[in-house]
């Protein structure tokens, strides 16, 4: 394989002529196009089959670069960027005139984020401008966390992959609406509202999406993150047994603990710690799906409500991760209201 600098050169060359690349971030692989190149951005939508109302995030290498895409860079944004960038926090702010309508889904705001991955930062830095970077997979499916996942969906002609190995965090960024006070989490991620609130010195509204409340972020409507096989959640061994009885045929069980699924099911064990689980989740869902089971049964994450938690940065972080995992799994079931044991 060629050296990273050669591969970055090749990606920059592709991007400058309006073609697409996939780049690694700490969350998932992004499908990159120059954010101000309308034709390239249109190609991102068509290749993914992404609905036009679902806005894209502009990936930058610094707060300075982010300023080019927003109308104002408020003090609150600077504080959050100092605390969390590079990192898995997307800030939604009033857009500047340089952002095409296509990127914002026709709205007046834009999401900006500085990813925490050396190859992504080198690519954006060398290009000298921001990249849109939705997950590099067909819309609605399971996001890619390795270069091989991307290559399973797109040919090298369509998308040149800058392979940086497996993604460290493994689930998409927290999306925070900073256009209003209090700030509001639109999509939960590894960086939770507690940590954001501590930096801002104000209360931050937690995401409404997983709880079924009002959703203000267009792309968060409807099913997402879903394998081909149906996904259902269970709480314990009894719940699993009921689920397997209700759906005869081969099942794959994703669990954090030792489970006895009986003769018709196969178990894939996931790490029991929150960061390890999040990093492994999408690969496990893909692995399960590849077995073409009648059902993928997933053990519910531990209660992410935080009640009775001892507080402290580490447990707040774990609670945020489990809440984000539950959000993704709930949408993978394709029905937020689907009864789970
Ligand atoms: P993806 O690129 O697939 O990770 O999705 C990005 C998600 O971020 C979208 O589906 C929206 O939910 C959210 N998002 C991006 N830009 C905005 C924006 N300007 N306003 C509200 N939500 C946004
Ligand atoms: Mg996606």
XYZ file of C-alpha atoms and ligand atoms in Angstrom:
365
model
C 0.000 0.000 0.000
C 1.247 3.502 -0.789
C 2.362 5.921 1.913
C -0.326 8.041 3.609
C 0.997 11.205 1.965
C 0.599 9.688 -1.526
C -2.906 8.542 -0.688
C -3.821 11.963 0.664
C -2.410 13.580 -2.507
C -4.590 11.263 -4.611
C -7.668 12.128 -2.541
C -7.036 15.862 -2.767
C -6.639 15.563 -6.523
C -9.947 13.680 -6.777
C -11.773 16.169 -4.580
C -10.458 19.155 -6.584
C -11.921 17.707 -9.751
C -15.296 17.191 -8.123
C -15.022 13.481 -7.358
C -15.738 11.742 -4.051
C -13.513 10.112 -1.450
C -14.213 8.263 1.792
C -12.193 9.442 4.770
C -11.747 8.011 8.252
C -12.868 9.914 11.322
C -13.049 8.833 14.955
C -16.824 8.310 14.567
C -17.510 6.597 11.210
C -16.130 6.859 7.645
C -17.381 9.967 5.854
C -18.303 10.288 2.174
C -16.279 13.368 1.343
C -16.932 16.083 -1.227
C -15.832 19.721 -1.293
C -18.603 21.457 0.659
C -18.872 24.406 -1.745
C -18.888 22.224 -4.892
C -22.617 21.867 -5.600
C -22.230 19.200 -8.247
C -20.032 17.050 -6.024
C -22.438 17.499 -3.105
C -25.338 16.519 -5.359
C -23.424 13.367 -6.232
C -23.099 12.536 -2.512
C -26.893 12.679 -2.192
C -27.498 10.567 -5.283
C -24.840 7.955 -4.497
C -26.173 7.511 -0.951
C -29.809 7.744 -1.985
C -30.099 10.392 0.742
C -33.293 12.468 0.956
C -32.612 16.101 -0.055
C -34.050 17.497 3.185
C -31.390 15.740 5.278
C -28.586 18.298 5.813
C -24.866 17.467 5.639
C -22.190 18.343 8.170
C -19.192 20.414 6.994
C -15.937 18.927 8.317
C -13.177 21.437 9.043
C -9.644 21.248 10.417
C -9.977 24.111 12.903
C -12.337 26.697 14.397
C -10.745 29.205 11.988
C -11.891 27.167 9.009
C -15.351 26.718 10.559
C -15.823 30.505 10.540
C -15.970 30.501 6.733
C -19.181 28.472 6.802
C -21.107 30.282 9.547
C -22.626 33.754 9.714
C -21.301 34.342 13.249
C -18.925 32.356 15.404
C -20.315 33.007 18.865
C -18.332 32.852 22.065
C -20.259 29.704 23.073
C -19.049 27.968 19.892
C -15.464 28.967 20.623
C -15.719 27.606 24.144
C -17.098 24.276 22.946
C -14.535 24.020 20.154
C -11.720 24.696 22.658
C -13.059 21.964 24.939
C -14.077 19.286 22.446
C -12.416 19.854 19.045
C -11.013 17.966 17.367
C -13.827 15.659 18.464
C -17.258 14.153 18.003
C -19.319 17.306 18.506
C -21.146 18.976 15.597
C -22.220 22.584 16.162
C -25.317 23.836 14.326
C -25.054 27.587 13.690
C -26.442 30.204 11.307
C -24.952 29.509 7.879
C -22.823 31.858 5.798
C -23.437 32.667 2.123
C -20.680 30.273 1.011
C -22.674 27.171 1.947
C -24.829 25.751 -0.878
C -28.541 25.172 -0.104
C -28.024 21.508 -0.838
C -25.691 21.167 2.153
C -28.146 22.725 4.610
C -31.220 20.907 3.311
C -32.528 24.327 2.289
C -32.406 25.648 5.871
C -30.668 28.691 7.335
C -28.315 26.720 9.583
C -25.244 24.571 8.994
C -23.539 21.889 11.073
C -19.755 22.146 11.438
C -17.339 19.706 13.052
C -13.600 19.150 13.354
C -13.007 15.366 13.339
C -10.396 13.809 15.621
C -8.455 11.711 13.148
C -4.967 12.491 11.835
C -5.775 11.438 8.254
C -9.007 13.470 8.149
C -7.198 16.523 9.507
C -4.319 16.081 7.062
C -6.738 15.687 4.137
C -8.818 18.761 5.011
C -5.682 20.763 5.849
C -4.036 19.985 2.523
C -7.247 20.681 0.624
C -7.595 23.980 2.486
C -11.384 23.867 2.698
C -14.210 21.983 4.342
C -15.648 18.622 3.298
C -19.172 17.338 3.665
C -18.923 13.877 5.162
C -22.114 11.906 5.758
C -21.553 8.251 6.570
C -20.114 6.483 3.519
C -22.952 3.986 3.041
C -26.349 3.857 1.330
C -28.809 6.006 3.287
C -30.652 4.243 6.099
C -28.207 1.357 6.466
C -25.502 0.582 8.997
C -22.689 3.167 9.000
C -19.176 2.036 7.984
C -16.457 1.859 10.631
C -13.741 0.313 8.441
C -12.452 0.935 4.932
C -13.686 -2.538 3.945
C -17.231 -1.548 4.974
C -17.049 1.384 2.541
C -15.669 -0.784 -0.264
C -18.562 -3.211 0.280
C -20.966 -0.416 -0.776
C -19.078 1.575 -3.418
C -16.540 0.852 -6.160
C -13.106 2.546 -6.162
C -14.212 4.462 -9.262
C -17.148 5.929 -7.397
C -15.345 6.534 -4.116
C -11.608 6.430 -3.383
C -11.132 5.169 0.182
C -8.512 6.760 2.424
C -8.119 3.782 4.743
C -7.267 4.657 8.320
C -8.240 1.377 9.978
C -11.190 0.903 12.323
C -12.893 4.012 13.746
C -12.124 4.568 17.424
C -15.467 5.852 18.739
C -17.692 4.021 16.275
C -20.925 6.026 16.415
C -21.846 9.340 14.824
C -21.142 12.726 16.412
C -23.327 14.512 18.911
C -25.243 17.230 17.019
C -25.840 20.375 19.096
C -28.167 23.227 18.098
C -26.428 26.411 19.206
C -28.840 28.742 17.407
C -31.020 28.909 20.484
C -30.708 29.181 24.227
C -30.679 26.784 25.905
C -28.606 24.780 23.473
C -30.170 21.486 22.487
C -28.791 18.099 21.543
C -30.416 17.078 18.245
C -28.606 13.760 17.942
C -27.030 12.042 20.950
C -23.408 10.932 20.668
C -20.369 10.163 22.734
C -20.183 13.742 24.061
C -23.257 14.092 26.267
C -25.358 17.069 27.353
C -23.886 16.965 30.875
C -20.340 17.592 29.656
C -21.520 20.209 27.156
C -23.535 21.972 29.867
C -20.525 21.993 32.190
C -18.428 23.787 29.549
C -21.169 26.273 28.618
C -22.210 26.908 32.217
C -25.850 26.503 31.181
C -28.423 23.753 31.042
C -28.482 21.871 27.749
C -31.632 20.159 26.532
C -31.056 16.470 25.920
C -32.111 14.857 22.665
C -35.816 14.243 22.185
C -35.375 11.701 19.411
C -34.944 8.485 21.394
C -37.751 9.464 23.770
C -40.117 10.107 20.852
C -40.461 13.825 21.538
C -40.360 16.684 19.046
C -37.515 16.210 16.582
C -35.971 19.363 15.154
C -33.256 17.760 13.082
C -34.567 16.704 9.680
C -32.390 13.640 9.183
C -33.445 12.195 12.498
C -36.918 11.349 11.332
C -37.664 7.749 10.478
C -35.645 4.549 10.571
C -31.891 4.588 10.145
C -28.819 2.533 10.979
C -30.766 -0.593 10.032
C -29.413 -3.938 8.790
C -31.499 -5.971 6.317
C -32.617 -8.462 8.956
C -35.174 -7.216 11.487
C -33.635 -5.972 14.731
C -35.372 -6.369 18.105
C -34.184 -5.496 21.599
C -34.469 -7.657 24.697
C -33.821 -7.005 28.361
C -32.829 -10.311 29.901
C -32.704 -14.069 29.359
C -36.519 -14.358 29.677
C -37.060 -11.556 27.185
C -34.660 -13.223 24.784
C -36.481 -16.544 25.055
C -39.824 -14.828 24.300
C -38.334 -12.999 21.347
C -36.857 -16.171 19.867
C -40.169 -18.009 20.327
C -42.027 -15.212 18.513
C -39.667 -15.409 15.541
C -38.778 -18.957 14.547
C -35.826 -19.519 12.241
C -32.181 -18.722 12.765
C -31.396 -15.695 14.911
C -28.203 -13.881 15.798
C -27.974 -12.539 19.342
C -25.780 -9.532 20.166
C -25.098 -9.546 23.887
C -22.831 -7.946 26.466
C -23.140 -10.866 28.851
C -23.222 -14.649 28.706
C -26.565 -15.719 27.225
C -27.948 -19.105 26.385
C -29.922 -18.585 23.177
C -30.853 -22.232 22.623
C -30.103 -24.343 19.548
C -31.439 -22.052 16.764
C -29.445 -18.934 17.546
C -25.851 -17.845 17.418
C -24.345 -15.362 19.876
C -21.958 -12.522 19.007
C -20.416 -11.149 22.189
C -19.855 -7.380 22.397
C -17.642 -5.599 24.932
C -19.456 -4.698 28.160
C -17.808 -1.279 28.587
C -19.535 1.647 26.894
C -16.677 2.911 24.672
C -15.738 -0.616 23.597
C -19.358 -1.473 22.831
C -19.925 1.651 20.734
C -16.725 1.041 18.771
C -17.748 -2.553 17.991
C -21.501 -2.121 17.414
C -21.725 -1.367 13.677
C -19.208 -4.075 12.743
C -21.213 -6.555 14.818
C -24.497 -5.541 13.167
C -22.890 -6.024 9.749
C -21.418 -9.376 10.782
C -24.820 -10.491 12.072
C -26.569 -9.322 8.913
C -24.104 -11.191 6.698
C -25.413 -14.441 8.224
C -28.860 -13.562 6.791
C -30.713 -14.450 9.995
C -34.489 -14.272 10.477
C -33.842 -11.901 13.393
C -31.053 -9.945 15.060
C -31.793 -9.847 18.803
C -29.825 -7.189 20.680
C -29.481 -6.945 24.442
C -30.700 -3.523 25.580
C -27.944 -1.204 26.771
C -27.862 -0.594 30.519
C -30.240 2.128 31.709
C -28.758 5.368 30.444
C -31.056 7.536 32.531
C -28.289 8.356 34.980
C -30.530 8.274 38.030
C -28.478 7.277 41.041
C -25.228 7.559 39.097
C -22.317 8.823 41.144
C -21.555 11.607 38.697
C -18.004 12.436 37.653
C -16.637 12.784 34.144
C -16.239 9.081 33.472
C -19.719 7.965 34.382
C -21.299 10.979 32.625
C -19.367 9.932 29.532
C -20.523 6.321 29.823
C -24.142 7.390 30.280
C -23.887 9.545 27.172
C -22.467 6.675 25.154
C -25.169 4.232 26.280
C -27.881 6.794 25.477
C -26.413 7.245 21.984
C -26.204 3.473 21.518
C -29.852 3.114 22.552
C -30.815 5.860 20.085
C -29.074 4.031 17.199
C -30.454 0.620 18.180
C -33.981 1.970 18.560
C -33.832 3.361 15.057
C -32.269 0.137 13.761
C -35.484 -1.624 14.850
C -37.212 0.596 12.230
C -39.973 1.368 14.698
C -39.272 3.615 17.698
C -42.390 2.234 19.324
C -41.613 -1.389 18.758
C -42.248 -3.132 22.088
C -39.085 -4.493 23.584
C -38.854 -6.599 26.687
P -24.848 12.236 8.899
O -24.058 13.140 8.039
O -25.521 11.132 8.159
O -24.122 11.826 10.134
O -26.087 13.110 9.384
C -25.934 14.406 9.783
C -27.090 14.705 10.662
O -26.794 15.892 11.397
C -28.346 15.036 9.888
O -29.088 13.885 9.630
C -29.078 15.965 10.818
O -29.858 15.219 11.720
C -27.945 16.642 11.564
N -27.703 17.983 11.009
C -26.757 18.336 10.125
N -26.855 19.640 9.805
C -27.907 20.114 10.509
C -28.555 21.377 10.580
N -28.135 22.425 9.880
N -29.624 21.489 11.380
C -30.063 20.438 12.100
N -29.511 19.217 12.057
C -28.448 19.046 11.275
Mg -25.535 7.958 8.192
